[in-house]
Amino acid sequence: MSWIQQLDKTYDNCRNAIGVIYSDSDVPLLPICHTTVMAHITVLLDQNGELIKAQFVPKDNARTIIPCTESSAGRTSGEAAHPLADKLQYVSGDYSSFVNGKGSYFTSYKKQLEEWCNSENSHRKARTILTYVSKCTLIRDLIDKGIMQTINGVLTEKWDKKRFVEAPKNVKPMDAVIRWAVEIPGDPVTETWKDTSLFDSWIKYYLSLKNEKGLCYASGTDTIIATQHSSKIRSDADKAKMISSNDTSGFTFRGRFTNDKQACEIGYEVTQKAHNALRWLIAKQGYKQKDLTYLAWATTMKAIPDPFADSESLFWAGVPDSLDHPYTGEEFANRLTQKMKGFKANLDDGDNIIILGLNSASPGRLSLLFYQENRPEEFLEKIEYWHSSCCWIHRFKKKESINEKTGKKESKQITFVGAPAPHDIVEAAYGKKVDDKLRKACIKRIVPCIINKASLPKDIVLSTFRRACNGAALETWEWQKTLSIACALFRKYMYLEEVYEMALEEKRKSRDYLYGRLLALADSLESWALYSVNEKRQTTAFRLMNRFSEHPFSTWPIIEKALIPYIQRLGSKSSWRRGLIDEVMALFSHDDFINDKSLTGEFLLGYHCQLRALKQKTPSSDEKVTEEEQMQIADEEE
């Protein structure tokens, strides 16, 4: 029950946000005894219950807070009416007169509204709405106001898009959801879905109806017990529930208990607050991949780093595209440390940080697959370790900006340093069209590496390495992304045994690293020769990269032989790169060089670092290669 307790505590700490709709797209923190619907028509009444106007609701303003009961909040069909706003089938007294073959639930809706209005907790706006709906003229009035139309006295199956331009799409007129607004002199809030006094009125009334008490397993107190629990946790259309024990004919509790209350009892207010807080948090900061959802938050709602974001999104860890020195990652390390200090200064030792994961066990059931509570210092230390150990230089993200001259949006590729996000790792390992089940399974295995400092799964590291070595089969952007992520994963995988720099290590003599450098230099030399004659195609080194990774010693002579005509074409312009190849060859030991076994991920580190080093260095002037030309060639190679 810890997750319920922590969410209940979070709800209490965020009472100022309850019922507040900051923007049309935001999911609000709901008051208890309330839910949200997507409304289609707003009906405005005066204080006497007379219709002033009706209008369609814009799609971006459709989310509406409404009072509900336990039954209406969990309904999938049937007569469980919402107390105030609902579908036309519930709130219209003349529904049966205009719709054939579909029964009306107006009687139960009106009875429930009357009982509320006749109680000591009634509200003036609710009484005004009751006065209007009692006239049983809603559909007729909507027709008169030009919101609906009939053919032979029956509502049309759909709106005529030419006549009803603002009508909602994919919604039948008879299924439209009606919300109410009431103009009362001296009351600045006409919208019932924004009136907190109306919220409080319904909460007091509804709680006064409940008299069944019991021991709440979450709070440990005797209180009103919930008979049903909330859905719509991950989205408005989500019908899966985390707690359900109402299956008296199935096997939910049969064989262990005689009734559902023996299995679990949760207080009504506690479950309402916990589920409302969970839904709000997921919409606000959840990490979603299909129906798999992860969430991290502080119960005090203080700012914490998102453990599932890449470094650029989290810290804006960008680096300039052009550097006058090799990038070692020191700037990123300092920025990361300062960022963590900022989070730490804002958090107190008593602040509890919660991480949980949710997944659909079935269409109607939601399982808690991960739950962990952390102290701030422990949590921040784990996040810092992940971003520093799985760190590499990437260029697969784009930023949108506004062109000052044209005023149009432009998308520019950026360079950033740090760790990739879990979904990017999965796509690097298995491709962008990875199966949903495999995607979720991989993310489940990657998350503990971030928040528990666990080792990366070896199969994911190897799969990413193989795809990076097979660049000839990938599009350029996908290969560049896969290559940098493969380097990050291998660096993370080896972090406890060997720390690799992100800049070229010219004195490193390990076999795999040197073979990576050789391939990069051969690729660069041929690219330069092709560029000099304006020819665009894959180089021999690039095409043979996969074979080279499996048999480097036997493949290198093929690549070296293919360089001869390009060296002859370039003449003296090739001397700088040829000199670098000779320097790398001299670093090999004889036994390492003739060893033809397959290469490890270290090969990609040497390859990528050598390419970046070529971009940052400029050859001597006697080779007649300008810095601008060298930068362009290096960009094409990457």
XYZ file of C-alpha atoms in Angstrom:
638
model
C 0.000 0.000 0.000
C 3.027 2.308 -0.001
C 2.246 3.709 -3.447
C -1.262 4.705 -2.318
C 0.091 6.366 0.824
C 2.695 8.348 -1.111
C 0.184 9.479 -3.744
C -2.273 10.463 -1.013
C 0.479 12.537 0.612
C 1.328 14.123 -2.757
C -2.320 15.086 -3.285
C -2.460 16.811 0.103
C 0.742 18.703 -0.706
C -0.775 20.018 -3.956
C -4.176 21.232 -2.790
C -3.642 24.619 -4.420
C -3.719 22.904 -7.833
C -6.975 21.001 -7.282
C -9.544 21.770 -9.952
C -7.360 24.380 -11.643
C -7.129 24.134 -15.435
C -3.919 25.965 -16.352
C -4.298 25.407 -20.084
C -6.716 23.651 -22.388
C -4.339 20.756 -23.001
C -3.446 20.098 -19.344
C -4.982 17.294 -17.304
C -6.127 18.916 -14.032
C -5.661 17.587 -10.520
C -9.236 16.514 -9.905
C -11.232 17.089 -6.732
C -12.442 13.859 -5.154
C -15.857 12.660 -6.394
C -15.131 14.180 -9.806
C -13.935 12.973 -13.186
C -13.382 14.438 -16.633
C -15.219 14.011 -19.928
C -14.634 15.374 -23.404
C -17.590 17.726 -23.901
C -19.041 18.558 -27.311
C -21.697 21.218 -26.640
C -21.841 24.036 -24.072
C -25.308 25.182 -22.999
C -25.473 28.623 -21.357
C -28.411 29.387 -19.013
C -29.493 32.506 -17.171
C -30.239 32.564 -13.432
C -33.881 31.599 -14.074
C -33.042 28.482 -16.038
C -33.753 29.975 -19.457
C -31.543 29.051 -22.406
C -29.361 31.923 -23.608
C -27.259 30.137 -26.215
C -25.618 26.857 -27.173
C -22.347 26.337 -29.010
C -19.930 23.632 -30.046
C -16.868 23.098 -27.852
C -13.483 23.483 -29.596
C -11.480 20.267 -29.497
C -8.613 21.863 -27.570
C -11.035 23.032 -24.858
C -13.146 19.892 -24.571
C -11.769 18.405 -21.342
C -14.345 19.172 -18.659
C -14.390 18.511 -14.911
C -17.740 17.063 -13.815
C -19.194 15.593 -10.585
C -19.514 11.812 -10.582
C -20.492 8.854 -8.449
C -18.526 5.654 -8.006
C -20.881 3.924 -10.413
C -20.870 6.620 -13.078
C -17.085 7.029 -12.965
C -16.580 3.334 -13.669
C -19.432 2.772 -16.091
C -18.872 1.262 -19.510
C -22.566 1.313 -20.395
C -25.929 1.363 -18.633
C -27.910 3.727 -16.473
C -25.261 5.086 -14.071
C -25.772 8.818 -14.733
C -23.344 11.580 -13.879
C -25.004 14.093 -11.541
C -24.675 17.241 -13.682
C -23.070 17.026 -17.155
C -23.453 13.925 -19.286
C -24.409 12.577 -22.692
C -27.560 13.787 -24.393
C -29.134 10.401 -23.654
C -29.028 11.238 -19.923
C -29.667 14.990 -19.686
C -32.359 15.402 -22.353
C -35.986 14.846 -21.352
C -37.099 14.790 -25.006
C -34.450 12.304 -26.163
C -36.929 9.534 -26.949
C -38.945 11.921 -29.130
C -36.028 12.524 -31.485
C -34.001 9.286 -31.354
C -35.427 5.930 -32.405
C -34.288 2.580 -31.057
C -32.297 3.946 -28.130
C -33.694 4.335 -24.618
C -33.312 7.435 -22.456
C -31.773 7.543 -18.984
C -33.234 10.959 -18.208
C -35.401 9.741 -15.320
C -32.481 8.453 -13.242
C -30.414 11.540 -14.134
C -33.178 13.919 -13.039
C -33.886 11.996 -9.830
C -30.223 12.140 -8.787
C -30.007 15.852 -9.563
C -33.225 16.546 -7.620
C -31.918 14.734 -4.538
C -28.771 16.850 -4.608
C -30.723 20.095 -5.117
C -33.101 19.226 -2.278
C -30.301 18.534 0.197
C -28.693 20.965 2.602
C -25.564 20.865 0.390
C -27.295 22.048 -2.787
C -25.858 24.701 -5.097
C -27.597 27.496 -6.953
C -26.196 26.523 -10.354
C -27.295 22.929 -9.892
C -30.813 24.137 -9.055
C -30.818 26.369 -12.156
C -29.816 23.422 -14.356
C -32.541 21.281 -12.750
C -35.118 23.982 -13.552
C -34.091 23.926 -17.206
C -33.832 20.152 -17.766
C -37.231 19.669 -16.089
C -38.770 21.429 -19.110
C -37.683 18.467 -21.280
C -36.898 20.711 -24.277
C -33.122 20.407 -24.636
C -32.975 18.754 -28.072
C -35.738 20.995 -29.421
C -33.800 24.042 -28.164
C -30.571 22.789 -29.728
C -32.367 22.407 -33.045
C -33.733 25.943 -32.744
C -30.247 27.272 -31.970
C -28.818 25.639 -35.080
C -26.741 23.038 -33.249
C -28.650 19.964 -34.440
C -31.020 19.028 -37.249
C -33.674 16.411 -37.909
C -34.926 14.475 -40.898
C -38.587 13.490 -40.641
C -38.522 14.420 -36.954
C -35.516 12.212 -36.113
C -32.006 13.426 -35.243
C -29.554 12.923 -38.080
C -26.883 10.226 -37.725
C -24.134 12.796 -38.289
C -23.624 16.517 -38.596
C -23.649 18.088 -42.052
C -20.077 19.417 -42.208
C -21.007 22.211 -44.619
C -23.719 23.530 -42.338
C -22.168 22.635 -38.973
C -18.528 23.590 -39.568
C -17.579 23.567 -35.870
C -19.311 20.275 -35.046
C -17.105 17.572 -33.475
C -15.734 14.864 -35.744
C -16.473 11.154 -35.303
C -19.267 11.846 -32.785
C -22.920 11.169 -33.472
C -25.336 13.977 -32.473
C -27.288 11.606 -30.198
C -24.046 10.746 -28.317
C -22.915 14.343 -27.750
C -21.797 15.282 -24.222
C -23.471 18.392 -22.795
C -21.802 20.710 -20.285
C -23.476 23.642 -18.538
C -22.666 27.282 -17.948
C -24.880 29.508 -15.790
C -24.885 33.307 -15.677
C -25.668 34.607 -12.175
C -25.316 38.315 -11.316
C -22.265 38.882 -9.111
C -20.762 35.457 -9.896
C -17.684 35.876 -12.150
C -17.479 32.129 -12.944
C -20.169 30.980 -15.353
C -18.547 27.639 -16.275
C -19.691 24.877 -13.932
C -16.474 22.947 -14.678
C -14.403 25.752 -13.142
C -16.568 26.601 -10.112
C -14.819 25.312 -6.978
C -17.862 26.099 -4.822
C -19.878 23.707 -6.989
C -17.157 21.082 -6.560
C -17.329 21.431 -2.775
C -21.130 21.298 -2.800
C -21.173 17.941 -4.592
C -18.351 16.478 -2.467
C -20.165 17.281 0.792
C -23.446 15.917 -0.509
C -22.002 12.713 -1.956
C -19.936 11.893 1.129
C -23.036 12.410 3.289
C -24.718 9.550 1.388
C -22.008 7.049 2.282
C -22.362 5.284 5.605
C -20.502 2.012 5.041
C -17.304 2.201 7.055
C -14.410 -0.166 7.558
C -10.669 -0.418 8.092
C -8.716 1.294 5.309
C -5.661 -0.845 4.554
C -3.751 2.200 3.295
C -4.341 4.709 6.093
C -5.063 2.285 8.942
C -8.173 4.214 10.008
C -11.895 3.461 10.158
C -13.392 5.444 7.331
C -15.824 5.330 4.402
C -14.785 2.412 2.194
C -14.652 2.557 -1.598
C -16.670 -0.009 -3.517
C -15.122 0.879 -6.896
C -11.823 2.436 -7.906
C -10.878 4.900 -10.640
C -9.936 4.243 -14.232
C -8.702 6.800 -16.818
C -5.280 6.679 -15.154
C -3.032 7.017 -18.227
C -5.443 8.828 -20.547
C -9.084 9.803 -20.971
C -9.743 6.586 -22.896
C -7.918 4.292 -20.445
C -10.381 1.842 -18.861
C -7.770 -0.240 -17.025
C -7.943 -0.231 -13.216
C -5.198 -0.854 -10.690
C -7.596 -2.104 -8.011
C -10.666 -4.182 -8.824
C -12.476 -6.783 -6.736
C -16.084 -6.655 -7.950
C -16.018 -9.845 -10.005
C -18.367 -11.937 -7.864
C -18.864 -14.563 -10.553
C -15.250 -15.020 -11.641
C -12.051 -15.842 -9.799
C -10.907 -12.460 -8.496
C -11.156 -13.528 -4.848
C -13.146 -16.784 -4.951
C -11.379 -19.671 -3.255
C -9.523 -17.405 -0.825
C -12.228 -15.121 0.611
C -15.993 -15.149 0.885
C -16.363 -11.548 -0.291
C -14.292 -8.786 -1.872
C -13.960 -6.768 1.364
C -11.873 -9.499 2.945
C -9.366 -9.186 0.108
C -8.793 -5.449 0.332
C -10.511 -2.382 1.754
C -9.404 1.107 0.765
C -10.929 4.327 2.055
C -12.978 6.223 -0.523
C -11.191 9.536 -0.048
C -7.772 7.852 0.015
C -8.277 5.966 -3.249
C -9.810 9.020 -4.914
C -6.889 11.242 -3.944
C -4.282 8.617 -4.850
C -5.731 7.877 -8.292
C -6.354 11.547 -9.078
C -2.778 12.409 -8.134
C -1.417 9.510 -10.207
C -3.355 10.543 -13.290
C -2.262 14.166 -12.913
C 1.395 13.220 -12.459
C 1.438 10.860 -15.452
C -0.024 13.559 -17.706
C 2.389 16.117 -16.283
C 5.677 14.194 -16.283
C 5.127 10.519 -17.092
C 7.398 8.581 -19.448
C 5.090 6.701 -21.835
C 5.883 4.019 -24.394
C 2.568 2.665 -25.721
C 0.788 1.278 -22.632
C 4.016 1.066 -20.597
C 4.352 4.042 -18.263
C 7.044 5.126 -15.802
C 6.808 8.009 -13.374
C 9.223 9.706 -10.967
C 8.268 12.492 -8.562
C 8.934 14.027 -5.163
C 5.976 13.878 -2.771
C 6.497 17.579 -2.071
C 6.408 18.217 -5.851
C 9.818 19.869 -5.792
C 11.789 19.721 -9.039
C 13.785 16.532 -9.656
C 15.700 15.329 -12.741
C 13.701 13.125 -15.082
C 15.460 9.726 -14.923
C 14.058 8.673 -18.304
C 15.197 11.692 -20.342
C 18.373 11.966 -22.386
C 21.045 14.370 -21.199
C 20.188 17.085 -23.712
C 16.543 17.207 -22.590
C 17.534 17.084 -18.937
C 20.520 19.396 -18.719
C 20.791 21.054 -22.108
C 24.227 19.519 -22.387
C 25.000 20.941 -25.807
C 28.454 21.519 -27.227
C 29.438 23.781 -30.124
C 29.554 22.139 -33.549
C 33.042 23.573 -34.013
C 35.706 23.241 -31.312
C 39.305 24.421 -31.381
C 40.350 21.591 -29.070
C 39.493 17.885 -28.663
C 36.328 17.479 -26.585
C 37.088 15.371 -23.493
C 33.731 15.689 -21.779
C 35.109 17.810 -18.934
C 32.649 20.592 -19.746
C 29.760 18.136 -19.570
C 30.988 16.644 -16.290
C 31.204 20.084 -14.708
C 27.756 21.049 -15.970
C 26.306 17.763 -14.743
C 27.817 18.249 -11.289
C 26.514 21.806 -11.033
C 23.056 20.730 -12.153
C 22.920 18.037 -9.506
C 24.056 20.480 -6.851
C 21.168 22.716 -7.863
C 18.652 19.903 -7.425
C 20.239 18.884 -4.130
C 20.060 22.407 -2.733
C 16.329 22.495 -3.487
C 15.560 19.139 -1.856
C 15.509 18.348 1.844
C 16.558 15.083 3.442
C 12.925 14.396 4.324
C 11.716 14.700 0.729
C 10.729 11.301 -0.599
C 11.296 10.531 -4.284
C 9.087 7.829 -5.757
C 9.609 5.855 -8.970
C 6.909 3.532 -10.236
C 6.141 1.678 -13.430
C 2.743 0.651 -14.799
C 1.759 -1.779 -17.515
C -1.498 -3.267 -18.789
C -1.891 -6.822 -17.582
C -5.073 -6.970 -19.692
C -7.332 -4.357 -21.341
C -9.164 -3.803 -18.046
C -6.337 -4.352 -15.561
C -3.288 -2.228 -14.822
C -0.329 -3.781 -13.019
C 2.289 -2.112 -10.862
C 5.493 -3.559 -12.310
C 8.024 -1.359 -10.507
C 8.012 0.627 -7.282
C 10.864 2.251 -5.393
C 11.279 4.979 -2.784
C 14.526 6.972 -2.626
C 16.146 9.605 -0.474
C 17.103 12.700 -2.536
C 20.842 12.216 -2.157
C 20.637 8.554 -3.187
C 18.404 9.304 -6.178
C 20.571 12.157 -7.486
C 23.722 10.056 -7.127
C 22.163 7.313 -9.295
C 21.071 9.760 -12.001
C 24.484 11.449 -12.072
C 26.195 8.061 -12.370
C 24.030 7.070 -15.337
C 24.611 10.268 -17.288
C 28.350 10.265 -16.634
C 28.951 6.538 -17.284
C 26.739 6.243 -20.390
C 28.039 9.461 -21.884
C 28.997 10.072 -25.519
C 28.757 12.744 -28.228
C 25.520 12.532 -30.241
C 24.029 14.306 -33.246
C 20.625 12.672 -33.698
C 18.415 15.390 -32.195
C 16.995 18.479 -33.818
C 15.896 21.812 -32.413
C 13.255 24.044 -33.904
C 13.863 27.774 -34.112
C 12.318 30.774 -35.821
C 14.222 32.302 -38.713
C 14.535 36.028 -37.963
C 14.417 36.977 -41.645
C 11.591 34.733 -42.906
C 9.722 34.222 -39.640
C 9.349 30.513 -40.467
C 10.204 27.540 -38.289
C 13.498 25.853 -39.027
C 14.806 22.518 -37.812
C 18.528 22.326 -37.080
C 20.535 19.296 -36.081
C 22.353 19.797 -32.783
C 25.293 18.157 -31.086
C 24.856 17.128 -27.475
C 26.881 15.192 -24.943
C 25.469 12.668 -22.494
C 23.313 9.579 -22.179
C 20.528 8.625 -24.631
C 16.936 8.028 -23.511
C 15.715 4.417 -23.067
C 13.487 4.488 -26.184
C 16.434 5.713 -28.300
C 18.544 2.839 -26.985
C 15.871 0.321 -27.987
C 15.582 1.795 -31.495
C 19.380 1.762 -31.883
C 19.452 -1.906 -30.879
C 16.465 -3.176 -32.866
C 15.444 -0.465 -35.338
C 12.718 2.154 -35.408
C 10.049 -0.404 -36.350
C 10.738 -2.590 -33.330
C 7.818 -4.720 -32.130
C 5.844 -3.163 -29.264
C 6.328 -6.180 -27.003
C 10.085 -6.171 -27.577
C 10.211 -2.402 -27.034
C 8.460 -2.677 -23.669
C 10.539 -5.694 -22.607
C 13.782 -3.851 -23.388
C 12.759 -0.663 -21.599
C 11.867 -2.728 -18.519
C 15.433 -4.085 -18.555
C 17.056 -0.689 -19.151
C 15.233 1.200 -16.378
C 17.057 -0.648 -13.514
C 20.356 0.347 -15.163
C 19.367 3.992 -14.660
C 17.819 3.954 -11.212
C 19.635 1.002 -9.614
C 23.082 1.340 -11.262
C 22.659 -2.161 -12.727
C 24.830 -3.370 -15.600
C 23.493 -2.970 -19.118
C 22.121 -6.199 -20.650
C 24.875 -7.666 -22.815
C 22.500 -8.693 -25.625
C 21.280 -5.098 -26.066
C 24.861 -3.809 -26.201
C 25.811 -6.467 -28.782
C 22.719 -5.864 -30.909
C 23.466 -2.135 -31.055
C 27.097 -2.861 -31.946
C 26.109 -5.164 -34.827
C 23.679 -2.626 -36.294
C 26.302 0.131 -36.038
C 28.780 -2.081 -37.929
C 26.205 -2.649 -40.671
C 25.852 0.991 -41.661
C 25.588 0.161 -45.368
C 22.112 -1.287 -44.672
C 20.867 1.792 -42.795
C 19.959 5.316 -43.764
C 22.670 7.852 -42.955
C 20.809 9.524 -40.069
C 19.889 6.165 -38.538
C 23.443 4.872 -38.766
C 24.859 8.042 -37.177
C 22.386 7.715 -34.316
C 23.079 4.000 -33.873
C 26.847 4.563 -33.960
C 26.933 7.178 -31.203
C 24.502 5.225 -29.000
C 26.540 2.047 -29.506
C 29.619 3.934 -28.295
C 27.708 5.223 -25.253
C 26.451 1.735 -24.350
C 29.860 0.084 -24.686
C 31.458 2.847 -22.596
C 28.790 2.243 -19.939
C 29.176 -1.548 -20.159
C 32.943 -1.303 -19.542
C 32.789 1.621 -17.101
C 33.854 -0.304 -13.992
C 36.764 -1.974 -15.832
C 37.965 0.755 -18.204
C 37.085 4.415 -18.633
C 37.286 5.624 -22.228
C 37.687 9.282 -23.108
C 35.328 10.883 -25.596
C 38.302 12.531 -27.288
C 40.770 10.559 -29.392
C 43.286 8.717 -27.216
C 46.341 8.788 -29.465
C 48.465 6.730 -27.079
C 45.955 3.914 -26.540
C 47.428 0.714 -28.019
C 44.583 -1.755 -27.587
C 43.970 -3.814 -30.727
C 40.269 -3.054 -31.225
C 40.707 0.681 -30.695
C 43.557 0.879 -33.224
C 41.622 -1.107 -35.845
C 38.758 1.354 -35.400
C 41.127 4.243 -36.042
C 42.489 2.543 -39.163
C 39.044 2.075 -40.654
C 38.129 5.714 -39.938
C 41.293 6.965 -41.647
C 40.734 4.772 -44.701
C 37.120 5.935 -44.876
C 38.196 9.558 -44.569
C 40.875 9.308 -47.246
C 38.527 7.783 -49.818
C 35.755 10.282 -48.891
C 38.152 13.153 -49.540
C 39.092 11.702 -52.944
C 35.420 11.279 -53.895
C 34.612 14.807 -52.720
C 37.413 16.252 -54.852
C 35.619 15.038 -58.004
C 32.111 15.711 -56.636
C 31.231 12.008 -56.492
C 28.851 10.782 -53.823
C 28.760 7.095 -52.858
C 29.711 4.815 -49.997
C 33.411 4.188 -49.518
C 34.987 0.748 -49.610
C 35.829 0.997 -45.918
C 32.229 1.849 -45.055
C 30.769 -0.952 -47.193
C 33.151 -3.506 -45.648
C 32.683 -2.253 -42.098
C 30.605 -5.260 -41.023
C 33.106 -7.732 -42.452
C 35.976 -5.725 -40.988
C 34.419 -5.973 -37.503
C 34.373 -9.781 -37.811
C 37.723 -10.340 -39.579
C 39.851 -7.177 -39.359
C 43.244 -8.619 -40.330
C 42.016 -10.415 -43.480
C 39.778 -7.492 -44.515
C 42.301 -4.669 -44.063
C 44.433 -5.624 -47.141
C 41.289 -5.388 -49.311
C 40.551 -1.887 -48.011
C 44.191 -0.840 -48.240
C 44.434 -2.028 -51.855
C 41.250 -0.130 -52.751
C 42.874 3.111 -51.490
C 45.694 3.047 -54.077
C 43.822 4.794 -56.964
C 42.480 7.438 -54.576
C 45.937 8.134 -53.169
C 47.190 8.550 -56.741
C 44.298 10.893 -57.542
C 44.954 13.093 -54.514
C 48.719 13.108 -54.791
C 50.273 15.234 -52.066
C 46.854 16.004 -50.574
C 46.732 12.449 -49.203
C 50.036 12.654 -47.340
C 48.510 13.853 -44.056
C 46.069 10.947 -43.812
C 48.656 8.448 -45.070
C 50.970 9.664 -42.342
C 48.238 9.115 -39.724
C 47.660 5.575 -41.033
C 51.378 4.849 -40.670
C 51.357 6.237 -37.112
C 48.449 3.985 -36.131
C 50.066 0.948 -37.767
C 53.234 1.593 -35.749
C 51.240 1.407 -32.492
C 50.157 -2.200 -33.127
C 52.022 -5.102 -31.607
C 52.690 -7.817 -34.168
C 50.487 -10.401 -32.445
C 47.577 -7.970 -32.133
C 47.721 -6.942 -35.777
C 47.672 -10.494 -37.200
C 44.912 -11.572 -34.810
C 41.827 -12.033 -37.010
C 39.188 -12.603 -34.317
C 36.114 -10.385 -34.278
C 36.267 -6.910 -32.758
C 34.368 -5.618 -29.710
C 32.533 -2.352 -29.168
C 35.880 -0.679 -28.452
C 36.410 -0.732 -32.213
C 33.532 1.756 -32.620
C 35.024 4.061 -29.983
C 38.281 4.282 -31.922
C 36.395 4.749 -35.199
C 34.114 7.517 -33.936
C 36.846 9.346 -32.000
C 39.151 9.314 -35.029
C 36.416 10.793 -37.240
C 35.804 13.597 -34.756
C 39.536 14.216 -34.448
C 39.748 14.614 -38.239
C 37.006 17.205 -38.041
C 38.792 19.168 -35.320
C 42.267 19.098 -36.908
C 43.422 20.877 -40.067
C 46.235 19.461 -42.245
C 49.286 21.491 -43.073
C 48.973 24.194 -45.731
C 51.247 22.462 -48.247
C 48.517 19.848 -48.754
C 46.268 22.625 -50.097
C 43.208 21.616 -48.053
C 41.310 24.490 -46.477
C 39.722 24.216 -43.043
C 36.275 24.771 -44.561
C 36.800 21.836 -46.954
C 38.100 19.633 -44.167
C 35.050 20.389 -41.989
C 32.696 19.557 -44.855
C 34.388 16.234 -45.494
C 34.287 15.305 -41.832
C 30.566 16.132 -41.684
C 29.912 13.818 -44.635
C 31.883 11.030 -43.000
C 29.872 11.305 -39.789
